[in-house]
Short mmCIF file of C-alpha atoms in Angstrom, two decimals:
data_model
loop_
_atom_site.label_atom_id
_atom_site.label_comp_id
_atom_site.label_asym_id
_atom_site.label_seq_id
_atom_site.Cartn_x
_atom_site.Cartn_y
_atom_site.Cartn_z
CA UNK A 1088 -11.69 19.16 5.56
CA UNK A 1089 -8.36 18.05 4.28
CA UNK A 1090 -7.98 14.51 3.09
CA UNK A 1091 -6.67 12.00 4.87
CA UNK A 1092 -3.40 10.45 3.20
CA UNK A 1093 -2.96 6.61 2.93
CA UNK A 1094 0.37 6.01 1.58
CA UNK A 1095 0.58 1.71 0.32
CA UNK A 1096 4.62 1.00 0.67
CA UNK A 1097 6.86 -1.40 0.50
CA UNK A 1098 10.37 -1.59 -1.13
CA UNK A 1099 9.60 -5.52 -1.94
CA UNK A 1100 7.93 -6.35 -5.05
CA UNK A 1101 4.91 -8.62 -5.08
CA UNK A 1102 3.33 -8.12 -1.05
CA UNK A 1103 0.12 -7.03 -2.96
CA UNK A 1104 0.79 -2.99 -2.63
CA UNK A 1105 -1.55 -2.01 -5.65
CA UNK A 1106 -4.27 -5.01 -4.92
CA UNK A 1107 -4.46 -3.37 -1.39
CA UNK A 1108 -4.65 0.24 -2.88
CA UNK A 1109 -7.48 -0.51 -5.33
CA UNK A 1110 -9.34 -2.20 -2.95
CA UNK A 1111 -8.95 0.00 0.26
CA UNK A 1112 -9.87 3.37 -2.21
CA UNK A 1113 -12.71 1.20 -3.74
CA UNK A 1114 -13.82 0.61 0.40
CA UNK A 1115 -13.00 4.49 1.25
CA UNK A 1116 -14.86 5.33 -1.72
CA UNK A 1117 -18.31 4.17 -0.26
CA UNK A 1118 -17.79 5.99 2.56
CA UNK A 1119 -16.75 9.58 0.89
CA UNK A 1120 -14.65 11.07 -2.36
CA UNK A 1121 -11.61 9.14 -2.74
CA UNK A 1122 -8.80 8.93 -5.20
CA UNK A 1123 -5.82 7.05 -6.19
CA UNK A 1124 -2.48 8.48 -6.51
CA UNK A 1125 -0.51 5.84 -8.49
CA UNK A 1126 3.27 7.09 -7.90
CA UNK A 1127 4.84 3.31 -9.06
CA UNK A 1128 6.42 4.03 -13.04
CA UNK A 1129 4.98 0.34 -13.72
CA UNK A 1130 1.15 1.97 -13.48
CA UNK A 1131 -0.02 -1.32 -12.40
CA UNK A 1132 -2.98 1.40 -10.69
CA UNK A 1133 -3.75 2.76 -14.23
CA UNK A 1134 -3.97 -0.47 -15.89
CA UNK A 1135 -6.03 -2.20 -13.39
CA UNK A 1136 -8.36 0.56 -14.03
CA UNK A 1137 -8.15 0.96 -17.37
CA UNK A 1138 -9.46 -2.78 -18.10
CA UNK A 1139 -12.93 -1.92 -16.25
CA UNK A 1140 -15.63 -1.98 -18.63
CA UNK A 1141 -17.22 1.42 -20.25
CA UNK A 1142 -20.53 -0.17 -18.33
CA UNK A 1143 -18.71 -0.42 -14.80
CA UNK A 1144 -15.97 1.59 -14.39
CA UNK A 1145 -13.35 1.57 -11.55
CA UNK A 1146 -15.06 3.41 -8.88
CA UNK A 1147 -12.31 5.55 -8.37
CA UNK A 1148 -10.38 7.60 -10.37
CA UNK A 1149 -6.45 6.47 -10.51
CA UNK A 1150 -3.89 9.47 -11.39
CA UNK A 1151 -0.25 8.99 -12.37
CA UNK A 1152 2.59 11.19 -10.56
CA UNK A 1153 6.04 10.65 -9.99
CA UNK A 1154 7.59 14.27 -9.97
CA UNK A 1155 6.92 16.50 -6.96
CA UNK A 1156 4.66 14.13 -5.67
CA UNK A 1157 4.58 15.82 -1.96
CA UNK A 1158 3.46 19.08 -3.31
CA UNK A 1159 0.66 17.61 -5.96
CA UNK A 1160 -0.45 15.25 -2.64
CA UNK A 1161 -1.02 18.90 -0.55
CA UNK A 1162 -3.02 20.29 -3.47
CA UNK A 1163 -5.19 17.26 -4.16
CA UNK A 1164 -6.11 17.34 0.16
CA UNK A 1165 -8.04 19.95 -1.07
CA UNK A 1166 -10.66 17.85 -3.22
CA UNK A 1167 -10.52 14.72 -1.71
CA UNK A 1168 -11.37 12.91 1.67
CA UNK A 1169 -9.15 10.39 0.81
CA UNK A 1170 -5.63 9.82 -0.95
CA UNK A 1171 -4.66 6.76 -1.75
CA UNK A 1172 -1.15 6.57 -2.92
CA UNK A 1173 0.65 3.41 -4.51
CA UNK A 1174 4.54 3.73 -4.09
CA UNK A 1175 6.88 1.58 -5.76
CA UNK A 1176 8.56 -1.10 -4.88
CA UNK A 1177 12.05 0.64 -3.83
CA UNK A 1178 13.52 2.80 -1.63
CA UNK A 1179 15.95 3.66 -3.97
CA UNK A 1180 14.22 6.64 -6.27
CA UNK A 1181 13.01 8.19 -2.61
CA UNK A 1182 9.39 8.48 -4.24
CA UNK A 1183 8.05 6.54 -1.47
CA UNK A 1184 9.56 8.27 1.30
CA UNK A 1185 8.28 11.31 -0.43
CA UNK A 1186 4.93 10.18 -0.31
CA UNK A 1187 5.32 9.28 3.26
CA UNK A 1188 6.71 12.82 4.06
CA UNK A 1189 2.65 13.95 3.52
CA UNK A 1190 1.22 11.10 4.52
CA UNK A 1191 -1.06 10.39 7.58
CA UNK A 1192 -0.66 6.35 7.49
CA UNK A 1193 1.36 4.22 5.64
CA UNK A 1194 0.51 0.90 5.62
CA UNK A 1195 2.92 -2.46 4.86
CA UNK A 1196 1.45 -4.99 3.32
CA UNK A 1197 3.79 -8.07 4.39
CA UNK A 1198 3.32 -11.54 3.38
CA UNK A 1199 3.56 -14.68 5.84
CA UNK A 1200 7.52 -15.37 4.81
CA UNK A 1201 11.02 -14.67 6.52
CA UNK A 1202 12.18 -13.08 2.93
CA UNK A 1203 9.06 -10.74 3.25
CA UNK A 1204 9.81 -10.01 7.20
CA UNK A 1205 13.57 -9.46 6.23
CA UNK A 1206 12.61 -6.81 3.73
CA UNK A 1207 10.46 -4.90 5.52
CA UNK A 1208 13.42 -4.43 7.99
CA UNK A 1209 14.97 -1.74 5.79
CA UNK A 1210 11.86 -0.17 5.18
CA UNK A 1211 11.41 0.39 8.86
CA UNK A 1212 14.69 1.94 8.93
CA UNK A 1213 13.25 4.52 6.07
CA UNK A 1214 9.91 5.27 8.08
CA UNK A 1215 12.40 5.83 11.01
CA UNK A 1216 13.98 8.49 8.93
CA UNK A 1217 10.88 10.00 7.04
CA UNK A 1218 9.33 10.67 10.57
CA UNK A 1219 12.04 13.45 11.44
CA UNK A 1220 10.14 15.15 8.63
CA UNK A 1221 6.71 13.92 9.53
CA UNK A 1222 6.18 13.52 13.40
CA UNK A 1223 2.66 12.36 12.79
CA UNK A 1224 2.83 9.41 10.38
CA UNK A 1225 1.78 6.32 11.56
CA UNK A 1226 2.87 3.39 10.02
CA UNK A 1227 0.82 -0.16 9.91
CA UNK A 1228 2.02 -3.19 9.18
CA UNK A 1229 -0.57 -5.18 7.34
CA UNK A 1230 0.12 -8.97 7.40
CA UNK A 1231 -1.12 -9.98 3.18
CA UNK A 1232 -1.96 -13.51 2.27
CA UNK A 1233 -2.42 -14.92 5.57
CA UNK A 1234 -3.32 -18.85 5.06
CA UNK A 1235 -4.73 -19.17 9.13
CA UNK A 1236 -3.88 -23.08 8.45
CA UNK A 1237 -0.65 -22.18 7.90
CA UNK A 1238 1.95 -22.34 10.58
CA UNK A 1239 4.10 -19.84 9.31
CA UNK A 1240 0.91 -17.45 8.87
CA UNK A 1241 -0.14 -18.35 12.70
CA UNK A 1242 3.97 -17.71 13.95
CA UNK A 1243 3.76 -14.48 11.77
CA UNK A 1244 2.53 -12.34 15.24
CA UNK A 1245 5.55 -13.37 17.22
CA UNK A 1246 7.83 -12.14 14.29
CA UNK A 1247 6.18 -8.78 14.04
CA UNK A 1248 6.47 -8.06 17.75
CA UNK A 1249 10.20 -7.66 16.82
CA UNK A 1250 9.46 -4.43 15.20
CA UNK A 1251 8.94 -0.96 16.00
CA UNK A 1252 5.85 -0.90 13.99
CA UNK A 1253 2.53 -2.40 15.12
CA UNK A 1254 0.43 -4.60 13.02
CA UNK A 1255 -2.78 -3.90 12.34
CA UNK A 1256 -5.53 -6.74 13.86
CA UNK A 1257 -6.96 -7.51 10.09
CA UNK A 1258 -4.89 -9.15 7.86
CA UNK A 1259 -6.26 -9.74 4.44
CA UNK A 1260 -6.42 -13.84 3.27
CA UNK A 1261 -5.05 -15.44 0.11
CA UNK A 1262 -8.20 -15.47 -1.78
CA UNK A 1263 -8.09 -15.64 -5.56
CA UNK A 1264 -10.71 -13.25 -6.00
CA UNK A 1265 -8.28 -10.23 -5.37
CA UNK A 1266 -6.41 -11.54 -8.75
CA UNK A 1267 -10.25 -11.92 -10.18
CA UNK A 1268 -10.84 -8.55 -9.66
CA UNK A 1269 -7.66 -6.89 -11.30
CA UNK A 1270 -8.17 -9.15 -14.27
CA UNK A 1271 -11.81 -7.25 -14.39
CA UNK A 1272 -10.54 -4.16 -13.80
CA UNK A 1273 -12.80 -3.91 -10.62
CA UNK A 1274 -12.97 -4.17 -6.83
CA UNK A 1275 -13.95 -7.51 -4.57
CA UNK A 1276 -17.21 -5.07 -4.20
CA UNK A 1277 -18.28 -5.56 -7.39
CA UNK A 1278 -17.33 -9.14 -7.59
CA UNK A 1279 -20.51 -10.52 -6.49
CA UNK A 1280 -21.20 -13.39 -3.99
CA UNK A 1281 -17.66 -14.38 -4.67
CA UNK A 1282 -16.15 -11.21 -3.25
CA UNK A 1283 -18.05 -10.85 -0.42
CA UNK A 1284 -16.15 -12.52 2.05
CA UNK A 1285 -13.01 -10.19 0.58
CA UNK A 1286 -15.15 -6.96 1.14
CA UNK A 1287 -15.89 -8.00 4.42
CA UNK A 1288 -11.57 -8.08 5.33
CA UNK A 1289 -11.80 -4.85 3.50
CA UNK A 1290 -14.69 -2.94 5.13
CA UNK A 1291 -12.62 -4.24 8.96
CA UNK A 1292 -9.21 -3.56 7.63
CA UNK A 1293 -10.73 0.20 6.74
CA UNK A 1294 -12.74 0.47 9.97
CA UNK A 1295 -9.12 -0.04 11.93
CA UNK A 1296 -7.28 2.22 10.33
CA UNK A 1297 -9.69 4.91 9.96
CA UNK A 1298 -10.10 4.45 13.94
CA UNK A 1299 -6.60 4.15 14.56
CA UNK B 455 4.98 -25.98 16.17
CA UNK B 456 3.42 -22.49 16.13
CA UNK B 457 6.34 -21.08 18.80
CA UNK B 458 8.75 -22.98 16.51
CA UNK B 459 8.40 -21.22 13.92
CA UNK B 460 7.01 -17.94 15.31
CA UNK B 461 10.49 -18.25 17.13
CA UNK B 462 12.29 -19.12 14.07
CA UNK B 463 10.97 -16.24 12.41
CA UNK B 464 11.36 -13.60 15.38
CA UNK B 465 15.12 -14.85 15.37
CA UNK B 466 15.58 -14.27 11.86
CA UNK B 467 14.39 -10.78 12.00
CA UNK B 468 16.68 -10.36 14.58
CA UNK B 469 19.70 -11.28 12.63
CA UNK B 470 18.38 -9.10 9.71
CA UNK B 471 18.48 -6.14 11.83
CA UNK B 472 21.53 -6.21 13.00
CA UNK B 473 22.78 -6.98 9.15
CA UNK B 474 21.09 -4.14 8.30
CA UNK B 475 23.08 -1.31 6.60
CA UNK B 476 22.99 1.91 8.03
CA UNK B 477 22.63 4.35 4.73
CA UNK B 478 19.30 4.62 3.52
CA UNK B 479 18.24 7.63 0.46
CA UNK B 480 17.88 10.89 2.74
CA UNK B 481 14.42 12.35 2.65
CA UNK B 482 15.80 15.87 1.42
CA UNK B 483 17.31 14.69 -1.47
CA UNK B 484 13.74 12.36 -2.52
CA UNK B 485 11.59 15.24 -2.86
CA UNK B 486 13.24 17.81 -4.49
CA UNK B 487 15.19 15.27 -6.99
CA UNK B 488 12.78 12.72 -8.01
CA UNK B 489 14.22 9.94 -10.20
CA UNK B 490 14.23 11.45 -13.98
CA UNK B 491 13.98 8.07 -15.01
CA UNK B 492 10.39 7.61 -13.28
CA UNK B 493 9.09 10.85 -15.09
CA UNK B 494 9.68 9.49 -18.38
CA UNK B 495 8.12 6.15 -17.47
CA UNK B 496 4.88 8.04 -16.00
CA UNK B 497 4.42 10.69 -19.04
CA UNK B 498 4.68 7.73 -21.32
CA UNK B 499 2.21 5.67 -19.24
CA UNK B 500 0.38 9.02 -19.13
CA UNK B 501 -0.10 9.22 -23.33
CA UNK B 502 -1.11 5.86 -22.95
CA UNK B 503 -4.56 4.55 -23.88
CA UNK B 504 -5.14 3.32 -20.85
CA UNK B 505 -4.15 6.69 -18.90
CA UNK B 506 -6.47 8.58 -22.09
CA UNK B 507 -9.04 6.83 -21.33
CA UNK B 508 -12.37 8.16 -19.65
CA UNK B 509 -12.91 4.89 -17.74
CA UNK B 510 -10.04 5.67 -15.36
CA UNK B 511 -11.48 9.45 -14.86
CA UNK B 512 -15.27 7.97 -13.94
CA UNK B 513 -15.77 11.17 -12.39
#
């Protein structure tokens, strides 16, 4: 069976792209063979790896690609169950649109602001165009950060409804124990009692998507 | 004060959309021409120690 492509985009720096990547192939990994396509020239993917201890590495291996990226994404299907690729944050160099070309999903993580919500508003216009090449991608917006005490996290569903793409139902919450993990070079599942509640977002934002 | 600023925000999406430009990188172009700029970042992130080493190839 071919693997199933999870593309992380967003043209705006800082909505969490590679904390959601590590963690949702750290997730996918439990569940079958998974692997990390880090396609951002920063290789914030690599590094967060590459500070895991010999002892405990990153569950999942992260590989670095920027050229021809659909054609090494078809040839990797063939290994994997799931691809897990972290774009970079522009539209500009077309590497995430190319990674969206051979995607199945793309999920967008967004964060609870109007500068976040304004952004993504070109991106949909890119998805828009990437789907005359791809019929079948579905794109997810993923609402990042949410503070549920927060009124402009609570307005956040009105906003969304005022694009063509539908948010998923699990939004991930500001916890500091995603920034715990990258400093460990590790996953919220390996982060103890600390990370549970943060695996538990995980394990429902992966049961949605994977349904969806 | 939830619809207030749901509101607030729904409007200003609005507004962004119609601000929006209309040219955005054609697909075509993306795949066959990726940025040469990129490449050199990733083969020297590649040499790297971090991209050497075994702990980010666990399996």
């Amino acid at each position: 069976m071919l693997a199933q492509v999870f593309s992380v985009a967003n043209q705006k720096g800082g909505t969490g792209k590679t904390t959601l990547s590590m963690n949702l192939a750290a997730g996918l990994s439990k569940r079958a063979r998974t692997l990390i396509i880090d396609a951002d020239p920063q290789g914030s993917a690599g590094q967060w790896a590459g500070l895991s201890p010999d002892e405990r590495p990153f569950p999942v291996a992260v590989i670095s690609i920027a050229s021809n990226l659909p054609r090494e994404i078809k040839r990797m299907r063939e290994d994997y169950r799931y691809l897990v690729v972290d774009c970079p944050p522009t539209l500009e160099t077309g590497v995430a649109q190319a990674a969206m070309t051979v995607s199945d999903k793309v999920l967008i993580p967004v964060l609870p602001s109007p500068v976040d919500l304004w952004a993504s508003v070109r991106l949909a216009e890119a998805i828009e165009q990437v789907k005359i090449y791809n019929e079948a991608l579905q794109p997810y917006i993923l609402v990042n950060q949410l503070e549920p005490r927060n009124a402009m996290s609570r307005g956040m569903q009105q906003a969304l409804d005022e694009f063509n793409i539908p948010a998923l139902e699990n939004g991930l919450r500001r916890r500091a124990i995603y920034r715990s993990s990258a400093l460990e070079g590790s996953s919220v599942y390996c982060m103890g009692k600390r990370g549970e509640p943060a695996a538990q977002e995980i394990d429902a934002l992966i049961e949605e998507i994977l349904k969806s | 004060m939830k619809k207030e600023v749901g509101s607030k925000l729904a409007n200003s999406v609005r507004q962004a959309k119609a601000k929006q430009p209309k040219e955005v990188i054609a697909v075509t172009s993306v795949a066959k021409t990726p940025s040469a700029a990129a490449d050199v970042v990733i083969e020297a992130q590649a040499t790297s120690s971090v991209f050497s080493s075994r702990r980010v190839w666990p399996d």
